[in-house]
Coordinates of C-alpha atoms in Angstrom, one line a residue:
M1 CA 8.7 41.6 -14.5
V2 CA 10.3 38.4 -16.0
Y3 CA 11.9 36.7 -13.3
V4 CA 15.9 35.6 -14.9
A5 CA 17.3 32.3 -12.8
E6 CA 21.1 31.5 -13.4
P7 CA 22.2 30.1 -16.4
L8 CA 22.4 26.2 -17.1
N9 CA 26.4 26.2 -17.3
L10 CA 26.3 22.9 -19.1
M11 CA 23.4 22.3 -22.5
P12 CA 23.1 18.7 -23.8
Q13 CA 24.5 18.1 -27.6
V14 CA 23.8 14.9 -27.8
D15 CA 20.5 12.6 -27.6
L16 CA 19.0 11.3 -24.6
W17 CA 21.4 7.8 -25.0
T18 CA 24.1 9.2 -25.2
F19 CA 23.9 12.0 -22.6
L20 CA 22.1 9.5 -19.9
F21 CA 24.8 6.8 -20.6
S22 CA 28.4 9.5 -20.5
N23 CA 28.7 8.4 -16.5
P24 CA 29.7 11.9 -15.8
L25 CA 30.5 10.8 -12.1
N26 CA 31.8 7.3 -13.6
V27 CA 31.0 5.1 -11.6
S28 CA 31.5 1.7 -11.6
L29 CA 30.1 -1.1 -14.4
D30 CA 29.3 -3.2 -11.6
K31 CA 27.1 -0.7 -9.2
P32 CA 23.5 -1.9 -8.7
L33 CA 21.7 0.9 -10.6
M34 CA 17.6 -0.5 -10.3
I35 CA 16.5 -2.7 -7.1
D36 CA 13.6 -4.7 -7.0
G37 CA 12.2 -3.6 -4.2
L38 CA 10.1 -6.2 -2.9
T39 CA 12.3 -9.6 -4.4
G40 CA 15.8 -7.7 -4.5
K41 CA 16.8 -9.0 -8.0
Q42 CA 19.1 -5.6 -9.1
L43 CA 20.6 -5.0 -12.3
T44 CA 23.3 -3.2 -12.2
Y45 CA 24.8 0.1 -14.3
G46 CA 26.8 -2.3 -16.3
Q47 CA 23.9 -4.2 -17.7
V48 CA 21.4 -1.9 -18.0
K49 CA 23.4 0.0 -20.1
S50 CA 24.1 -3.7 -22.5
D51 CA 20.4 -4.4 -22.2
S52 CA 19.0 -1.2 -23.5
L53 CA 21.4 -1.3 -26.8
K54 CA 20.3 -5.5 -27.4
F55 CA 16.9 -4.3 -26.6
R56 CA 17.4 -1.6 -29.4
A57 CA 18.8 -4.6 -31.5
G58 CA 15.7 -6.6 -31.5
L59 CA 13.9 -3.6 -32.6
D60 CA 15.7 -3.0 -36.0
K61 CA 15.2 -7.1 -36.3
F62 CA 11.4 -6.7 -35.4
G63 CA 11.6 -4.0 -38.5
F64 CA 11.2 -1.1 -36.6
K65 CA 12.3 2.1 -38.2
R66 CA 12.7 5.5 -37.2
G67 CA 10.3 7.7 -38.0
K68 CA 0.4 1.2 -13.0
Y69 CA 3.5 -1.3 -13.1
N70 CA 6.7 -0.2 -12.4
A71 CA 9.5 -3.3 -12.9
I72 CA 13.2 -2.6 -12.8
D73 CA 13.9 -3.7 -16.9
Y74 CA 11.8 -0.8 -17.4
P75 CA 14.3 1.5 -17.9
T76 CA 15.3 -1.2 -20.7
I77 CA 12.3 -0.6 -22.6
A78 CA 12.7 3.3 -22.6
F79 CA 16.3 3.5 -23.2
G80 CA 16.6 1.2 -25.9
T81 CA 13.2 3.0 -27.8
V82 CA 15.5 6.4 -28.0
A83 CA 18.3 4.6 -29.0
A84 CA 16.8 3.7 -31.8
G85 CA 15.5 6.8 -32.4
G86 CA 12.4 6.4 -31.3
S87 CA 9.6 7.8 -29.7
M88 CA 7.7 5.7 -26.5
S89 CA 4.5 6.2 -24.7
P90 CA 4.3 5.0 -21.6
A91 CA 0.2 4.6 -21.2
N92 CA -1.3 4.7 -17.6
P93 CA -2.6 0.8 -16.5
A94 CA -5.5 1.6 -15.2
Y95 CA -6.3 2.9 -18.5
T96 CA -9.7 1.2 -20.0
A97 CA -10.0 -0.8 -23.6
K98 CA -10.7 2.6 -25.2
E99 CA -9.1 5.1 -23.3
L100 CA -5.3 2.3 -24.3
Q101 CA -7.0 2.7 -27.9
Y102 CA -6.7 6.0 -28.3
Q103 CA -3.4 7.0 -27.1
L104 CA -2.2 3.2 -29.7
E105 CA -4.1 5.6 -32.2
Q106 CA -2.9 8.6 -31.3
T107 CA 0.3 8.5 -31.3
K108 CA 0.2 4.8 -34.5
S109 CA 2.1 2.7 -31.6
K110 CA 3.7 -0.2 -33.8
I111 CA 4.6 -2.2 -30.5
L112 CA 2.9 -2.4 -27.4
I113 CA 4.2 -4.6 -24.0
A114 CA 2.1 -4.5 -21.3
S115 CA 2.1 -6.6 -18.0
Q116 CA 0.5 -9.6 -16.8
E117 CA -2.2 -7.8 -15.4
T118 CA -2.8 -5.7 -17.3
L119 CA -2.4 -7.6 -20.5
P120 CA -6.3 -8.2 -21.1
V121 CA -6.9 -4.9 -21.9
A122 CA -3.9 -4.3 -23.8
L123 CA -5.2 -6.2 -26.3
D124 CA -8.4 -5.6 -26.4
A125 CA -7.2 -2.4 -27.0
A126 CA -4.4 -3.4 -29.7
Q127 CA -7.4 -4.9 -31.6
L128 CA -10.0 -1.5 -31.6
A129 CA -6.9 -0.2 -33.1
G130 CA -5.4 -2.7 -35.8
L131 CA -2.3 -3.3 -34.0
P132 CA -2.0 -7.3 -34.5
K133 CA -1.8 -9.5 -31.5
S134 CA 2.2 -10.4 -33.0
S135 CA 3.3 -6.6 -32.1
V136 CA 1.7 -6.9 -27.9
F137 CA 4.7 -8.5 -25.7
V138 CA 4.3 -8.8 -21.8
F139 CA 6.5 -7.9 -19.3
G140 CA 7.7 -11.1 -17.4
D141 CA 9.5 -14.7 -18.1
N142 CA 6.3 -15.9 -19.3
E143 CA 4.2 -16.4 -21.4
I144 CA 0.3 -15.4 -21.3
S145 CA -2.5 -16.2 -23.4
G146 CA -0.3 -16.6 -26.6
V147 CA 1.2 -13.6 -25.8
K148 CA 5.4 -13.6 -25.7
P149 CA 7.5 -11.9 -23.3
Y150 CA 9.6 -9.4 -25.0
T151 CA 12.9 -11.0 -23.5
Q152 CA 11.9 -13.5 -26.2
V153 CA 11.2 -11.7 -29.2
L154 CA 12.7 -7.9 -28.9
M155 CA 16.0 -9.0 -27.5
A156 CA 19.3 -9.9 -29.2
E157 CA 21.8 -11.2 -27.8
T158 CA 24.3 -9.1 -29.1
E159 CA 24.0 -5.0 -28.6
M160 CA 23.7 -2.5 -31.4
G161 CA 25.0 1.3 -31.1
P162 CA 22.3 3.8 -30.9
V163 CA 20.9 6.0 -33.8
R164 CA 23.4 9.1 -32.9
L165 CA 21.7 12.8 -32.9
N166 CA 23.1 16.0 -33.2
H167 CA 21.8 18.8 -31.2
E168 CA 20.0 20.6 -33.4
E169 CA 18.2 17.4 -34.0
A170 CA 18.3 16.0 -30.1
S171 CA 16.1 19.8 -29.8
N172 CA 13.7 18.9 -32.2
T173 CA 13.1 14.6 -31.8
I174 CA 10.5 13.9 -29.9
A175 CA 11.3 10.8 -26.4
Y176 CA 8.4 10.7 -25.1
L177 CA 5.1 10.8 -25.7
C178 CA 3.3 11.4 -21.9
F179 CA -0.8 11.9 -22.1
S180 CA -1.8 14.7 -19.6
S181 CA -4.9 13.2 -17.8
G182 CA -7.2 14.7 -18.9
T183 CA -9.2 16.2 -16.8
T184 CA -10.2 18.7 -18.8
G185 CA -11.4 16.6 -21.9
R186 CA -9.3 14.4 -24.1
S187 CA -5.8 14.2 -23.3
K188 CA -3.4 15.4 -25.0
G189 CA 0.3 13.9 -26.1
V190 CA 3.1 15.5 -24.1
M191 CA 6.1 15.9 -27.2
T192 CA 8.8 16.1 -25.1
S193 CA 12.7 15.9 -27.0
H194 CA 15.8 14.5 -26.3
M195 CA 17.0 17.5 -25.5
N196 CA 13.6 18.2 -23.0
I197 CA 14.7 15.5 -20.8
A198 CA 18.1 15.4 -21.0
S199 CA 18.2 19.4 -19.9
N200 CA 15.7 19.3 -17.6
I201 CA 18.6 16.2 -15.6
L202 CA 20.9 18.8 -15.9
Q203 CA 18.9 21.5 -14.5
V204 CA 18.0 20.0 -11.2
F205 CA 21.4 18.8 -11.0
Q206 CA 22.7 22.5 -10.7
H207 CA 20.3 23.2 -8.4
T208 CA 20.9 20.2 -5.8
Q209 CA 24.3 18.9 -6.4
D210 CA 25.5 20.8 -3.4
D211 CA 22.7 18.6 -1.3
L212 CA 23.0 15.7 -2.6
N213 CA 26.0 12.9 -1.6
L214 CA 26.3 10.7 -4.5
S215 CA 28.5 8.2 -3.1
T216 CA 26.1 7.0 -0.4
E217 CA 22.2 8.4 -1.9
R218 CA 19.7 5.6 -2.6
Y219 CA 16.6 7.0 -4.6
M220 CA 13.1 5.1 -3.7
G221 CA 10.9 4.5 -7.4
V222 CA 7.2 3.7 -6.4
L223 CA 5.2 5.9 -8.4
P224 CA 4.2 5.4 -11.3
F225 CA 7.3 5.6 -14.3
Y226 CA 3.8 5.8 -17.1
H227 CA 3.7 9.5 -15.3
I228 CA 6.7 12.6 -16.0
Y229 CA 7.5 13.2 -12.8
G230 CA 8.5 9.2 -12.4
L231 CA 10.4 9.0 -15.9
T232 CA 12.7 12.2 -15.6
C233 CA 12.7 12.3 -11.5
M234 CA 13.9 8.7 -11.0
F235 CA 15.3 6.6 -13.6
H236 CA 16.6 9.2 -15.4
F237 CA 18.2 11.0 -13.2
C238 CA 19.6 8.0 -11.6
T239 CA 20.7 6.3 -14.7
Y240 CA 22.3 10.0 -15.4
L241 CA 23.8 9.7 -11.9
G242 CA 24.3 6.0 -11.7
L243 CA 22.4 6.5 -7.8
P244 CA 21.3 3.4 -6.5
L245 CA 16.4 2.8 -7.5
V246 CA 14.3 0.7 -5.3
V247 CA 12.1 -0.4 -7.5
L248 CA 8.9 -1.0 -6.5
P249 CA 5.0 -2.2 -8.6
R250 CA 2.7 0.0 -7.2
F251 CA 2.3 1.8 -3.7
D252 CA 1.6 0.5 -0.6
L253 CA 2.3 1.8 2.9
A254 CA 4.1 -1.0 4.4
T255 CA 5.5 -2.5 1.7
F256 CA 7.0 1.5 1.1
C257 CA 7.9 2.0 4.7
K258 CA 9.7 -1.5 4.9
S259 CA 11.4 -1.7 1.8
I260 CA 13.6 2.1 3.3
E261 CA 14.3 -0.1 6.1
T262 CA 15.6 -2.8 4.2
H263 CA 17.3 -1.0 1.5
K264 CA 18.4 2.6 3.5
V265 CA 16.6 4.7 1.0
T266 CA 17.9 8.6 1.0
I267 CA 15.4 10.4 -0.5
A268 CA 12.1 9.0 -1.7
H269 CA 9.3 10.8 -3.8
I270 CA 6.1 10.3 -3.3
V271 CA 3.0 13.4 -3.8
P272 CA 1.0 14.4 -1.2
P273 CA -1.9 10.8 -0.3
I274 CA 1.1 9.6 0.7
F275 CA 2.9 12.0 3.3
I276 CA -0.8 12.2 4.8
L277 CA -0.1 8.2 5.5
L278 CA 3.7 9.5 7.0
A279 CA 1.7 12.2 8.7
K280 CA -1.4 10.8 10.3
D281 CA -1.4 6.5 9.7
P282 CA 0.0 5.2 13.5
S283 CA 1.9 2.3 11.5
V284 CA 4.4 4.3 10.3
T285 CA 6.6 4.3 13.4
K286 CA 7.1 0.4 13.7
Y287 CA 9.5 0.5 11.1
D288 CA 13.7 2.1 11.4
L289 CA 12.8 5.0 8.4
S290 CA 16.3 6.8 10.0
S291 CA 18.8 6.5 6.9
I292 CA 16.1 8.9 4.9
R293 CA 17.0 12.6 4.4
Y294 CA 14.3 14.2 2.4
F295 CA 10.9 13.1 1.7
W296 CA 10.5 15.6 -1.5
S297 CA 7.1 16.1 -3.3
G298 CA 5.0 16.9 -6.0
A299 CA 2.9 16.5 -9.0
A300 CA 0.1 18.6 -6.6
P301 CA 0.1 21.3 -3.8
L302 CA 1.9 20.1 -0.5
S303 CA 0.5 22.2 2.2
R304 CA 2.9 23.7 5.0
E305 CA 0.6 22.0 7.4
L306 CA 0.9 19.3 6.1
S307 CA 5.4 19.2 6.0
H308 CA 5.8 20.2 8.8
A309 CA 3.8 16.9 10.3
V310 CA 5.7 14.6 8.6
S311 CA 9.2 16.7 9.1
N312 CA 8.2 16.8 12.8
R313 CA 7.2 13.6 13.2
L314 CA 9.7 11.5 11.3
N315 CA 12.7 13.9 11.5
V316 CA 13.1 14.2 8.1
G317 CA 13.8 17.3 5.9
A318 CA 9.9 17.4 3.8
I319 CA 9.6 19.6 0.4
Q320 CA 8.1 19.9 -2.6
G321 CA 8.9 21.0 -6.7
Y322 CA 7.1 22.1 -9.2
G323 CA 6.8 21.7 -12.3
M324 CA 4.0 20.1 -15.7
T325 CA 4.1 17.3 -17.6
E326 CA 5.1 19.7 -20.4
S327 CA 8.4 20.6 -18.3
S328 CA 9.6 17.3 -18.9
P329 CA 8.5 18.5 -16.2
V330 CA 10.8 20.2 -12.8
S331 CA 10.8 23.7 -13.4
H332 CA 11.3 24.8 -9.8
V333 CA 13.2 22.7 -7.2
P334 CA 14.5 24.3 -3.7
H335 CA 18.1 24.2 -2.3
L336 CA 17.6 21.4 -0.1
R337 CA 19.4 22.1 3.6
S338 CA 17.1 25.6 3.2
E339 CA 13.6 24.3 2.5
V340 CA 11.1 26.7 3.4
S341 CA 7.5 25.8 4.3
G342 CA 5.0 25.7 1.6
S343 CA 7.8 27.2 -1.0
I344 CA 8.0 25.0 -4.1
G345 CA 11.8 26.6 -4.5
E346 CA 13.5 28.5 -7.1
L347 CA 13.0 28.5 -10.9
L348 CA 16.3 26.3 -12.0
P349 CA 18.7 27.0 -14.4
G350 CA 18.1 28.6 -17.6
M351 CA 14.5 29.2 -17.0
R352 CA 12.7 32.9 -16.8
A353 CA 9.2 33.6 -15.7
R354 CA 6.1 35.6 -15.5
V355 CA 3.5 35.9 -13.4
V356 CA 0.8 37.9 -14.6
D357 CA -3.2 39.1 -13.7
E358 CA -6.1 37.4 -16.1
E359 CA -5.3 40.3 -19.1
G360 CA -1.5 39.0 -19.2
K361 CA 0.2 42.0 -17.4
D362 CA 2.9 41.2 -15.3
V363 CA 2.1 41.5 -11.9
K364 CA 4.0 43.0 -8.8
Q365 CA 5.9 40.5 -6.7
G366 CA 4.3 39.3 -3.7
E367 CA 0.5 39.1 -6.1
R368 CA -1.1 36.3 -6.6
G369 CA -1.2 35.9 -11.0
E370 CA -0.8 33.1 -13.3
L371 CA 2.7 31.5 -13.5
W372 CA 4.0 31.4 -17.1
M373 CA 7.7 30.0 -17.8
A374 CA 10.2 29.2 -20.6
G375 CA 13.4 27.3 -21.0
P376 CA 15.1 24.8 -22.6
N377 CA 12.5 22.2 -21.1
I378 CA 9.2 23.7 -22.4
M379 CA 7.8 20.2 -24.5
L380 CA 7.5 20.9 -28.0
G381 CA 3.6 20.6 -28.2
Y382 CA 0.7 18.5 -28.0
L383 CA 1.0 15.7 -30.6
G384 CA -1.5 16.3 -33.6
M385 CA -2.9 19.7 -31.9
P386 CA -1.4 22.4 -33.3
E387 CA -4.4 25.2 -32.2
E388 CA -4.3 23.8 -28.5
T389 CA -0.2 24.3 -28.4
A390 CA -0.5 27.9 -29.9
Q391 CA -3.4 28.5 -27.1
T392 CA -0.4 26.9 -24.4
V393 CA 2.9 28.4 -25.9
D394 CA 3.2 31.7 -26.9
K395 CA 4.8 33.1 -29.5
D396 CA 7.7 33.4 -26.9
G397 CA 8.0 30.3 -25.6
Y398 CA 6.2 31.2 -22.9
L399 CA 4.7 28.1 -21.2
H400 CA 1.0 29.3 -19.8
T401 CA 0.5 26.8 -17.2
G402 CA -2.8 27.7 -15.2
D403 CA -1.8 27.9 -12.0
I404 CA -1.8 30.7 -9.6
A405 CA 1.9 32.1 -8.6
V406 CA 3.1 34.0 -5.6
V407 CA 6.8 35.3 -5.4
D408 CA 7.6 36.6 -2.4
E409 CA 11.1 39.0 -1.1
N410 CA 13.2 35.9 -0.9
N411 CA 12.4 34.6 -4.7
Q412 CA 10.1 32.1 -3.3
W413 CA 7.9 30.6 -5.3
Y414 CA 4.3 29.6 -4.0
I415 CA 2.0 27.3 -6.0
V416 CA -1.7 28.7 -4.2
D417 CA -4.4 27.2 -6.5
R418 CA -5.1 26.5 -10.3
V419 CA -6.9 29.4 -12.1
K420 CA -10.2 27.2 -12.9
E421 CA -10.4 25.8 -9.3
L422 CA -10.9 29.0 -7.4
I423 CA -14.5 29.2 -5.9
K424 CA -15.7 32.6 -6.7
Y425 CA -17.6 33.5 -3.6
K426 CA -20.0 36.8 -4.7
G427 CA -17.0 38.1 -6.1
F428 CA -14.6 36.9 -4.0
Q429 CA -12.2 34.0 -4.4
V430 CA -11.7 31.1 -2.4
A431 CA -8.5 28.4 -3.0
P432 CA -9.7 25.4 -2.8
A433 CA -6.0 24.6 -1.7
E434 CA -5.7 26.6 1.6
L435 CA -9.0 25.5 2.7
E436 CA -8.1 21.6 2.0
A437 CA -4.3 22.4 4.0
L438 CA -6.5 23.6 6.9
L439 CA -8.8 20.5 7.2
L440 CA -6.0 18.5 7.4
T441 CA -5.0 19.9 10.7
S442 CA -7.8 18.1 12.2
D443 CA -8.4 15.2 14.1
L444 CA -11.1 14.7 12.8
I445 CA -9.9 14.0 9.0
A446 CA -7.5 11.5 7.6
D447 CA -8.3 12.9 3.5
C448 CA -10.3 15.7 1.9
A449 CA -11.1 17.7 -0.8
V450 CA -13.1 21.3 -1.9
I451 CA -14.9 22.1 -4.6
G452 CA -17.7 25.0 -5.4
V453 CA -21.3 24.5 -5.6
Y454 CA -23.3 25.9 -7.5
D455 CA -26.4 27.8 -5.7
A456 CA -28.5 28.9 -7.4
S457 CA -31.2 31.3 -5.4
Q458 CA -28.0 33.3 -3.8
A459 CA -26.5 32.8 -7.9
T460 CA -23.3 32.0 -6.9
E461 CA -20.9 29.6 -5.8
L462 CA -20.5 27.8 -2.4
P463 CA -17.4 26.6 -1.2
R464 CA -18.5 21.7 0.0
A465 CA -15.9 19.8 1.2
Y466 CA -15.5 16.7 1.0
V467 CA -14.5 14.1 4.0
K468 CA -12.7 10.6 4.8
L469 CA -13.1 10.6 8.5
T470 CA -10.4 9.1 10.3
P471 CA -11.4 5.8 11.8
G472 CA -13.7 5.5 15.3
T473 CA -15.0 9.2 13.9
P474 CA -19.3 8.9 13.1
A475 CA -20.2 9.9 9.7
D476 CA -23.2 12.5 11.2
D477 CA -24.3 16.1 11.9
A478 CA -22.8 16.5 14.2
T479 CA -19.2 15.7 12.8
A480 CA -20.7 17.5 10.0
K481 CA -20.8 20.9 12.2
A482 CA -17.9 20.3 13.9
I483 CA -15.8 20.2 10.4
E484 CA -18.1 23.5 9.6
V485 CA -17.2 25.7 12.8
F486 CA -13.5 24.2 13.3
V487 CA -13.3 25.9 9.5
E488 CA -15.3 29.2 10.4
K489 CA -13.5 29.6 13.2
N490 CA -9.8 29.6 11.1
V491 CA -11.1 31.2 7.8
A492 CA -12.4 34.7 7.2
H493 CA -16.2 35.6 6.4
H494 CA -16.3 34.5 2.3
K495 CA -14.4 31.2 2.6
K496 CA -16.4 29.1 5.2
L497 CA -18.0 26.0 4.3
R498 CA -21.3 27.0 2.9
G499 CA -21.6 24.4 0.6
G500 CA -21.6 21.6 3.6
V501 CA -20.0 18.9 4.0
R502 CA -20.0 15.4 2.3
F503 CA -18.5 11.9 3.9
I504 CA -17.0 10.4 1.4
D505 CA -15.2 6.5 1.5
E506 CA -12.1 8.0 -0.5
V507 CA -11.1 11.0 -2.3
P508 CA -10.6 10.1 -6.3
K509 CA -7.0 11.4 -7.3
S510 CA -4.8 10.1 -10.5
A511 CA -1.7 8.5 -10.0
A512 CA 0.1 11.4 -9.9
G513 CA -1.7 12.4 -6.4
K514 CA -3.8 15.3 -7.8
I515 CA -7.6 15.6 -6.6
L516 CA -10.2 14.2 -9.5
R517 CA -12.3 16.9 -8.9
K518 CA -14.6 16.5 -11.8
E519 CA -15.8 13.5 -10.1
L520 CA -16.7 15.5 -6.7
R521 CA -18.4 18.0 -9.7
A522 CA -20.4 15.0 -11.1
A523 CA -21.5 13.5 -7.7
A524 CA -22.8 17.2 -6.5
N525 CA -24.8 18.0 -10.0
E526 CA -26.1 14.0 -9.5
E527 CA -27.6 15.1 -5.5
L528 CA -28.3 18.6 -7.1
K529 CA -31.0 16.4 -9.0
T530 CA -31.7 14.0 -6.8
S531 CA -32.7 17.0 -4.6
V532 CA -34.2 18.7 -7.0
K533 CA -37.0 15.1 -7.9
S534 CA -37.9 14.8 -4.4
K535 CA -39.1 18.5 -4.0
I536 CA -41.5 17.6 -7.2

């Protein structure tokens, strides 16, 4: 069957800059919009609007033609670029020079702006990509290694109006080129249009507006702005509604909690690794987090058990939505006051979806299958990759997510795992996310990840847990056995940890909180090679 959400009441008809500063709530130009969580420095709604147009004017003078670092002036770069009719491609600050070179070359970038910390890598990448040093700039106020601050060169004294786009142009003009994580091969540049972002903002607002206190809400901006989650759900959403956003350059638990306490943050978009700390770290209770109404998770699955743990410990709403870079990113969100633990909520307005089996046939409601979805927020495609685009978005406009979903009788959606991450034990399917959610309820475990390891003697995969232990828990055979027994008592026979338990210092994760299972598989393969050599 096809699941069809309610219609989207308003479709954007203009370019993204004009949409963002249409000011539907008539907020004052003096209202604080971007707040530095460390220093308290503020940029007002009017300043962000004006600075983006000054940056747009600076790009014009520079000769720009249409064709892990957060900062409160990040929107100046983003909004100024789209105002000039250009495309911005946010980059991961953890990239190596080679990885950044790849992104620069794929996007044919003309200007590169880096933080002080990432400048050495940026300069190396620019040289490799053939981008002149004169086209590299730095955030902040000081010249570093001969590289000038962007504010000295790319900020004009006067504003210049945005390039205006009609509905058709806005639907087909790229605003952002976020790169996918590359967990299955080289990362892909996701072409996100002006209309994709604007539509997604309206979809989320229409679905949640009755639950928001628009006169008092304050959001936390701690997730990386180079990721589509931070890009859309934080500074774009907050700008459109004129809601203050408290910006932190990176996540640190103490700073995060203190900023909530100081700035009276009401809604914080976070990821599951932060939920784990909120649920288990003893230092959290030292801070007054009473202003928080909702911790809102995304980017990776949040289990029912973990959301309950945070909700009960801190007396807050603990919810999750769902989306992908390819869907700009949000497709599912709960009604905030009636969230269902473990659920990703309902399909957003203006969207339709299917849940299908391996042959692409619709499964019955309540059965598992791959989620396919379509709507105005679905990407234009992958940059320079028409074949990959055709494999991901079909002729009917459905994005094949690769995620396994279930829809219950109340039309609540659940993501239960990834198609490619399912462990196949002797014909039975084992979902890593299910075992991880169970393991995190143990007092022995601070964090964990589960993968399948192939056992040639049995010709099957075996579930194995990689575990970060809680402080004071010994990493010995007795602890490993206790964890295996704990799982065995709580799961079906085929889901036992037959691949054993391995202790690690940290579970490898992306900046968005997704477990990097390929790194664990590589470690498992190395362990297997070492074991084979020792037997020879």
